[in-house]
Coordinates of C-alpha atoms in Angstrom, one line a residue:
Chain A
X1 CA -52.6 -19.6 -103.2
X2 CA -49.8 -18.5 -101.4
X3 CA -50.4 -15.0 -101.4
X4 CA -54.2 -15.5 -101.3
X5 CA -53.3 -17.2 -97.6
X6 CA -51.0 -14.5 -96.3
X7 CA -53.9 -11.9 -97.0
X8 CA -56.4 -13.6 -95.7
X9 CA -54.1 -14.1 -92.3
X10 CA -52.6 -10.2 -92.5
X11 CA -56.4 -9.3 -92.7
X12 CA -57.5 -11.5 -90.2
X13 CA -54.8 -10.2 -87.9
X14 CA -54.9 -6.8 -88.8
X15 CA -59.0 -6.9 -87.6
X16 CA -58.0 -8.3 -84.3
X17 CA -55.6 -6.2 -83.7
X18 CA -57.9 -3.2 -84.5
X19 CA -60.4 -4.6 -82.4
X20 CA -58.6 -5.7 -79.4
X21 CA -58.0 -2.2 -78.3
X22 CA -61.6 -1.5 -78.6
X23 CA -62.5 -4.9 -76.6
X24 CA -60.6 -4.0 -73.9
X25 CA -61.6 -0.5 -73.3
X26 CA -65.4 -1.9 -73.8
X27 CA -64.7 -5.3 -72.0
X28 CA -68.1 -5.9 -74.0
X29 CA -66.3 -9.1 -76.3
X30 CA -67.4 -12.4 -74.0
X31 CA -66.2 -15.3 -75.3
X32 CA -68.5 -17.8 -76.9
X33 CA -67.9 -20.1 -73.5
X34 CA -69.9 -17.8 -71.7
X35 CA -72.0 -16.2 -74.5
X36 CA -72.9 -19.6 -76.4
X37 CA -71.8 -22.4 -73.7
X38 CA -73.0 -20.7 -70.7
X39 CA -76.0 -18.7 -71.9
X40 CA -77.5 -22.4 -73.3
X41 CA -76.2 -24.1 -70.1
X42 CA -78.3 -21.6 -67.6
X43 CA -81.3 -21.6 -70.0
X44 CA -81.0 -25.3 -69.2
X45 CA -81.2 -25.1 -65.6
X46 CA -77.0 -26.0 -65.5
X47 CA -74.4 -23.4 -64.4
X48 CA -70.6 -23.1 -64.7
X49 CA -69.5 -24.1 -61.1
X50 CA -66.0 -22.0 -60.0
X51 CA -63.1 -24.1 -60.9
X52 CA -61.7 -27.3 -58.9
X53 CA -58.6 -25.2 -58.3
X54 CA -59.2 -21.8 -58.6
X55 CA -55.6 -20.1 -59.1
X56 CA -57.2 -17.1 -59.5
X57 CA -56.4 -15.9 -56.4
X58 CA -53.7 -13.5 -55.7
X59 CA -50.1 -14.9 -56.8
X60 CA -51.7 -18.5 -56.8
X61 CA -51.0 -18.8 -60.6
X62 CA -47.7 -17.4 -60.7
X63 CA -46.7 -19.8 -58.2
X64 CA -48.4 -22.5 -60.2
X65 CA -46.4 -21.4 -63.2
X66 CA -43.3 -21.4 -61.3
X67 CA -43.5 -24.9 -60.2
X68 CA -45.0 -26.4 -63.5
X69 CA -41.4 -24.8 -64.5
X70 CA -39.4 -26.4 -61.8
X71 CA -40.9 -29.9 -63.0
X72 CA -41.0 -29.3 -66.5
X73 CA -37.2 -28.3 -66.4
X74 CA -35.7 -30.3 -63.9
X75 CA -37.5 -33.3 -65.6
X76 CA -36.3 -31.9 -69.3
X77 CA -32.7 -31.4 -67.6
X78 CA -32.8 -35.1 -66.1
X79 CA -33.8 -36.6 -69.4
X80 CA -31.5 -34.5 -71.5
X81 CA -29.4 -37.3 -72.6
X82 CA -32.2 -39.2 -73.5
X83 CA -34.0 -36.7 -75.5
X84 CA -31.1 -35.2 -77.4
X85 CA -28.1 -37.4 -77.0
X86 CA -29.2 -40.8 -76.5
X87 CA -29.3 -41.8 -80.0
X88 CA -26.1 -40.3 -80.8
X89 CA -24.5 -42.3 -77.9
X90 CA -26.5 -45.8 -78.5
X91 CA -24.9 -45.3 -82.4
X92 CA -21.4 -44.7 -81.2
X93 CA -21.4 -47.6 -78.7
X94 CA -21.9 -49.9 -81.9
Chain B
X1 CA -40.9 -12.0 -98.3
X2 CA -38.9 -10.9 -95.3
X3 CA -40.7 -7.6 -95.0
X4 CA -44.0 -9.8 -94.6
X5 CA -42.9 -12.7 -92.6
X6 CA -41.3 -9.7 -90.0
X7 CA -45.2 -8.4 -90.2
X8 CA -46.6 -11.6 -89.6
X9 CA -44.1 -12.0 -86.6
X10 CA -44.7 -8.8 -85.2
X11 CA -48.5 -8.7 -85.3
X12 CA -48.6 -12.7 -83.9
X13 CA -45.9 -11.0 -80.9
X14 CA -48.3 -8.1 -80.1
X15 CA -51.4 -10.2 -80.4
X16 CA -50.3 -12.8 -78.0
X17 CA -48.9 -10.0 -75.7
X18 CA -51.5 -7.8 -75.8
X19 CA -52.9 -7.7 -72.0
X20 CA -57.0 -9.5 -72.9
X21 CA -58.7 -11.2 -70.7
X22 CA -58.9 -14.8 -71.5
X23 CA -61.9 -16.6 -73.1
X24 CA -62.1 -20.2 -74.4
X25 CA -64.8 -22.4 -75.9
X26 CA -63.9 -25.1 -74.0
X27 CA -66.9 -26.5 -71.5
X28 CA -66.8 -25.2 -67.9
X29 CA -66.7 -27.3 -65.1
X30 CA -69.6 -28.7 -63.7
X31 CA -71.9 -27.4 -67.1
X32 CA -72.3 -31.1 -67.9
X33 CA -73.8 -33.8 -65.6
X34 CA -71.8 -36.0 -63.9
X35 CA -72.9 -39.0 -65.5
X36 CA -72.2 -37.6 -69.5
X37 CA -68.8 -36.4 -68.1
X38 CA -68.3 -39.9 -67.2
X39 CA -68.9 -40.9 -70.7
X40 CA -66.9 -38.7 -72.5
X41 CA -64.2 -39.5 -70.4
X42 CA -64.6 -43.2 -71.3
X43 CA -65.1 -42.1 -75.3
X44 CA -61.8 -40.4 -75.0
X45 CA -59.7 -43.1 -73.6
X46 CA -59.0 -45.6 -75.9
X47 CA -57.8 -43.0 -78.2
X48 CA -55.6 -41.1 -75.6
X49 CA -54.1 -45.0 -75.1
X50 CA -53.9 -44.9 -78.7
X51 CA -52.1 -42.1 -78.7
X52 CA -49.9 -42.9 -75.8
X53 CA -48.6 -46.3 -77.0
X54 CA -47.7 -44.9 -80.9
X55 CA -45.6 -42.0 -79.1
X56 CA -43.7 -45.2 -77.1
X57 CA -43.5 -47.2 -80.3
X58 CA -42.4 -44.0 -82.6
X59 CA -39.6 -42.8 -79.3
X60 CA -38.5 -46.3 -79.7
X61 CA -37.6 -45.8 -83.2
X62 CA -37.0 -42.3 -83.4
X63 CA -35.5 -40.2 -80.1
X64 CA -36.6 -37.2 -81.9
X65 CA -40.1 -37.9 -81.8
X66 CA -40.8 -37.2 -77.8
X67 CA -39.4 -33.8 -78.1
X68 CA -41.0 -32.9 -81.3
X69 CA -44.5 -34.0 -79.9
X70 CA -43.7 -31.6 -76.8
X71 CA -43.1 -28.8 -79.0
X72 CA -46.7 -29.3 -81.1
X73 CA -48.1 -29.8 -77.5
X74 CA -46.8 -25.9 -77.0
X75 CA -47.9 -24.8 -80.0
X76 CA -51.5 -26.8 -79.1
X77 CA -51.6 -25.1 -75.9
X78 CA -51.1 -21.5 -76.7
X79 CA -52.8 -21.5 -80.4
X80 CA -56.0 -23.2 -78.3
X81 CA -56.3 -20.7 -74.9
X82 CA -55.2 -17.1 -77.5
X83 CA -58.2 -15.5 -77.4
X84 CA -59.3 -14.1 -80.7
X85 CA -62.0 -11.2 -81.0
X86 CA -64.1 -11.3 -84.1
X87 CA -65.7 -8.1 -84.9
X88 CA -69.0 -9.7 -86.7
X89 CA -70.0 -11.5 -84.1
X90 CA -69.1 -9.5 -81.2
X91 CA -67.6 -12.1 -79.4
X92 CA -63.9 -14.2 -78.3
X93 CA -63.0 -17.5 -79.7
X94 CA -60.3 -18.9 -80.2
X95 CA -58.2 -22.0 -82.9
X96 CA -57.8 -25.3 -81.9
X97 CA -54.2 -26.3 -83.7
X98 CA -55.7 -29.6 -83.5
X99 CA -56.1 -30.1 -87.5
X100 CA -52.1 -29.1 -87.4
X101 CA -50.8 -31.0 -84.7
X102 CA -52.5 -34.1 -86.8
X103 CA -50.9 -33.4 -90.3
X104 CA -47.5 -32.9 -88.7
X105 CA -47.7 -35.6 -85.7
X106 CA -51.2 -37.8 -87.3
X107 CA -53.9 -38.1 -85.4
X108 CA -53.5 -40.5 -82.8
X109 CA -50.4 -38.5 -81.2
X110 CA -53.1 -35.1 -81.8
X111 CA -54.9 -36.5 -78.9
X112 CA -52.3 -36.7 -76.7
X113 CA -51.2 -33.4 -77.4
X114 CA -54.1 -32.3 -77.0
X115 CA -54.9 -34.1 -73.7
X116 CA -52.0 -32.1 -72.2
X117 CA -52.9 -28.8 -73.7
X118 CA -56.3 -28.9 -72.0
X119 CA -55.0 -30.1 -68.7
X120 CA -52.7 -27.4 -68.6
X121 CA -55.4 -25.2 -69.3
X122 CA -57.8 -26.9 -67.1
X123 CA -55.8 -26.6 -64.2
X124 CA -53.9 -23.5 -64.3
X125 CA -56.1 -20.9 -66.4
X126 CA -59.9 -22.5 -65.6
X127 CA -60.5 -22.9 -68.9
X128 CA -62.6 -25.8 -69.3
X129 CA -62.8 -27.7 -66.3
X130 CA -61.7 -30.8 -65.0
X131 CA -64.5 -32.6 -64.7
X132 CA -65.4 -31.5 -68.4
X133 CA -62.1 -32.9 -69.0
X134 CA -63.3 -35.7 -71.2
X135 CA -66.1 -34.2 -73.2
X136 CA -63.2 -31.3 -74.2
X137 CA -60.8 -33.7 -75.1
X138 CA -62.9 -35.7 -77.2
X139 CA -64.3 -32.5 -79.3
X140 CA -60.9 -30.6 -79.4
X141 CA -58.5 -34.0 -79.8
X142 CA -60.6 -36.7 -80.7
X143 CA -62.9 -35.5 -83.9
X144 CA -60.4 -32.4 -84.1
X145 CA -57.7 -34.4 -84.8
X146 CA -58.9 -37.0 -86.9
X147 CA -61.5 -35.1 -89.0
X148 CA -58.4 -32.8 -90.1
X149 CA -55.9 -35.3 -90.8
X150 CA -58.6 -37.7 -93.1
X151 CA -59.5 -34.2 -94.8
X152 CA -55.5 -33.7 -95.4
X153 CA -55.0 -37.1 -96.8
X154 CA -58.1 -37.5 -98.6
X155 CA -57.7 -34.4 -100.8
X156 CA -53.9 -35.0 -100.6
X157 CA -55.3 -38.7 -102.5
X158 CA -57.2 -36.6 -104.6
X159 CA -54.2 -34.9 -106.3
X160 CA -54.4 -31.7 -103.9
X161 CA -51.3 -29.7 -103.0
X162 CA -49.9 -29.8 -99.5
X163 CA -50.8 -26.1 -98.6
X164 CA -54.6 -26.1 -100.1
X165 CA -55.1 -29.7 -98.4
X166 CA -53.6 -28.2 -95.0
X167 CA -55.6 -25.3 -95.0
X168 CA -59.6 -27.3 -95.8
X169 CA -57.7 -29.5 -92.9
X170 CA -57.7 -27.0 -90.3
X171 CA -61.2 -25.3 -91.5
X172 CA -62.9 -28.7 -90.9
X173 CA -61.0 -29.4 -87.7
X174 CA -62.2 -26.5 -86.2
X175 CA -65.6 -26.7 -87.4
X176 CA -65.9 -30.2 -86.7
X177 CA -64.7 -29.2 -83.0
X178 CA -67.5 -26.9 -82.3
X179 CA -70.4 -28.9 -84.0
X180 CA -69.2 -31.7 -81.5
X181 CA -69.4 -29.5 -78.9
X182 CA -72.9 -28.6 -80.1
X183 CA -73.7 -31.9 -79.7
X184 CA -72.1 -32.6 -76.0
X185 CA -73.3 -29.7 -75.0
X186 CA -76.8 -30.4 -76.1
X187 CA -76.7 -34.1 -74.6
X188 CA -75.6 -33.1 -71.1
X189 CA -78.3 -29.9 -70.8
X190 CA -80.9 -30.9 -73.0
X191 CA -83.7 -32.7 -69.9
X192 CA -86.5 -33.0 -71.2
X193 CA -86.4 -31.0 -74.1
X194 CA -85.9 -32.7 -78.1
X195 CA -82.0 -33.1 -78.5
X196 CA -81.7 -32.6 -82.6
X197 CA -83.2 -29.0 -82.4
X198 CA -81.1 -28.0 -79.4
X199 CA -77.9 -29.0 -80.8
X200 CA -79.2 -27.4 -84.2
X201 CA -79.5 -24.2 -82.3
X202 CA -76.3 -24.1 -80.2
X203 CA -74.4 -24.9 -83.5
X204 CA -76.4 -22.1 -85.3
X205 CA -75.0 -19.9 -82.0
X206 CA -71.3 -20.6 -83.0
X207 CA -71.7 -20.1 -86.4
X208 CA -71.0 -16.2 -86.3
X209 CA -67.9 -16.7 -84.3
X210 CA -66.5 -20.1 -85.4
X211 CA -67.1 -19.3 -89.4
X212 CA -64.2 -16.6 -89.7
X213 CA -62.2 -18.0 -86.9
X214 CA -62.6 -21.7 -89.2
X215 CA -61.3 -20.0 -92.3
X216 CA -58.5 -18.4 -89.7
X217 CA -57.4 -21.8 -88.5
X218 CA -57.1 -22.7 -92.2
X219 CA -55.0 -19.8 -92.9
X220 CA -52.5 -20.6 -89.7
X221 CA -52.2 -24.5 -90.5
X222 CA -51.6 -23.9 -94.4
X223 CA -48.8 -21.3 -93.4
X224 CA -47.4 -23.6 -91.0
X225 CA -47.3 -26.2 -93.6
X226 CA -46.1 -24.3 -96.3
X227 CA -43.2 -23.1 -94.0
X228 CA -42.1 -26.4 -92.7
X229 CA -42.3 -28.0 -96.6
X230 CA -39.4 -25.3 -97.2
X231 CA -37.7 -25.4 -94.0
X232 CA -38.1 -29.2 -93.0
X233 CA -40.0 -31.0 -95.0
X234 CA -38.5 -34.5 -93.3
X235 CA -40.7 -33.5 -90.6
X236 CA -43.9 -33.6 -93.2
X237 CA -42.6 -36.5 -95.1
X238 CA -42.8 -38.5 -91.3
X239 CA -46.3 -38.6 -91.5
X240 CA -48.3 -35.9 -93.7
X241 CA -46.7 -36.8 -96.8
X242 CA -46.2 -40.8 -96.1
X243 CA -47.0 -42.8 -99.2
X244 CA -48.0 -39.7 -101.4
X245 CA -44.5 -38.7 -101.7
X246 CA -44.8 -38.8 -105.6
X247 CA -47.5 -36.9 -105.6
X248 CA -46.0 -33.6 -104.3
X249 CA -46.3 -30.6 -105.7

């Protein structure tokens, strides 16, 4: 089973990786949001509106990544003792 | 064994590095009417509640738990927005990690997990929207999450080792996950037109994509499995294994 698994997975792989090259020169490969989801949805009168918060423009998403990684670490770093320690203390305070 | 698990590595590394454009199943905003977002969102809540108070209740008990539940929410979010091309259909899809996040976490803390995932996603790479929050949430979490984890424990029940149950887990997660969004889909556009034969055909339209990328999913969550059975199986034995520990094999 084992090996059947890590076949199937190398093959699987080995056929993306193949064909990514060949999707990117091309840029022919939508994905199924727009050729399933999308395609339906404007047969049915309904289109994809642009997003909420589009941080598609210029260095919008790097700076959106940047802060989500100011929170997310200052919050991780606040809560350290918590997350990873807390336990350890609560036990030795017994 | 090295030799392939450095392959596996290496091609998963150049895969996720390699420069594609992104593509997601996931519903786009403002696709679905206002008033079916509205529903979904309220279908999706009492199990994200769920789901929030059993990750307070398991912290309480277990520190290790919060952290662990952040690290399947990685996983979650990059296995669900890495766009996969499959050459018989012609087209990008891409896992869910919602059948594994279940068997490790169960399927209540799935949700959650992948609540977050899609926000993230929603917000910073316009996949899915935030409208279609809801309807998204309750495909990739809600049915994703619980359809694998009862499809791990039934066959688990059913004498079934860990690795074959883990992999028919993350086929049917993901399959389940697109024939609910057949249905959603087909809900919120149908208008006037019959709702059965819609959904029948916008199910039929994934089938090309989502019947390889199914049998993928399998693969990744039975490898997953397998691994963490060797490596830490305490972390299995938490929830995946509970109660059928005799019945390992």
């Amino acid at each position: 089973m084992k090996r059947i698994v890590l076949a199937l997975l190398g093959l699987t792989l080995l056929l993306t990786l193949i064909d990514g090259k060949t999707i990117h020169a091309a840029e022919q490969w939508q994905g199924v949001d727009e050729a399933v989801v999308g395609k339906f949805a404007r047969e049915h009168g309904r289109e994809a509106k642009k997003a909420l918060i589009d941080t598609g423009e210029g260095d919008l998403q790097l700076f959106a990544f940047l802060m989500a990684g100011v929170v997310g670490g200052f919050a991780a770093g606040y809560c350290w003792r918590s997350l990873l320690d807390g336990k350890k203390r609560k036990d030795a305070g017994r | 064994m090295n030799r392939t698990h450095n392959f596996i590595c290496a091609a998963l590394a150049a895969l996720i590095l390699l420069p594609t454009q992104a593509h997601a199943m996931h519903i786009s905003e403002g696709i679905l009417p206002l008033s079916w977002a509205l529903v979904w969102f309220a279908a999706s809540a009492p199990f994200l509640a769920l789901g929030l108070r059993t990750l307070a209740a398991r912290s309480a008990d277990d520190l290790s738990s919060k952290p662990l539940t952040g690290m399947v929410a990685a996983v979650v979010f990059i296995i669900s927005c890495m766009p996969v091309p499959v050459p018989t259909a012609g087209t990008c899809s891409h896992p869910c990690g919602t059948g594994l996040a279940a068997v490790v976490l169960g399927p209540s803390l799935g949700v959650v997990v992948a609540a977050v995932a899609l926000l993230i996603q929603a917000l910073f790479l316009s996949h899915g929207g935030l409208t279609t929050w809801g309807a998204n949430l309750f495909a990739m979490g809600v049915v994703g999450s619980f359809s694998g984890f009862f499809t791990f424990r039934l066959l688990r029940s059913c004498g079934a080792g860990p690795v074959v149950a883990a992999f028919a887990a993350g086929l049917i997660s993901d399959w389940a996950t697109y024939a609910t969004t057949s249905l959603i889909l087909a809900a919120g556009i149908r208008g006037s037109s019959p709702f059965w034969p819609l959904a029948g055909k916008i199910a039929l339209a994934f089938v090309p994509t989502q019947l390889p990328l199914g049998i993928m999913e399998g693969a990744i969550t039975a490898g997953m499995v397998s691994l963490l059975r060797k490596k830490r199986p305490d972390l299995l034995a938490r929830i995946a294994l509970k109660g059928l520990e005799g019945r390992e094999t």
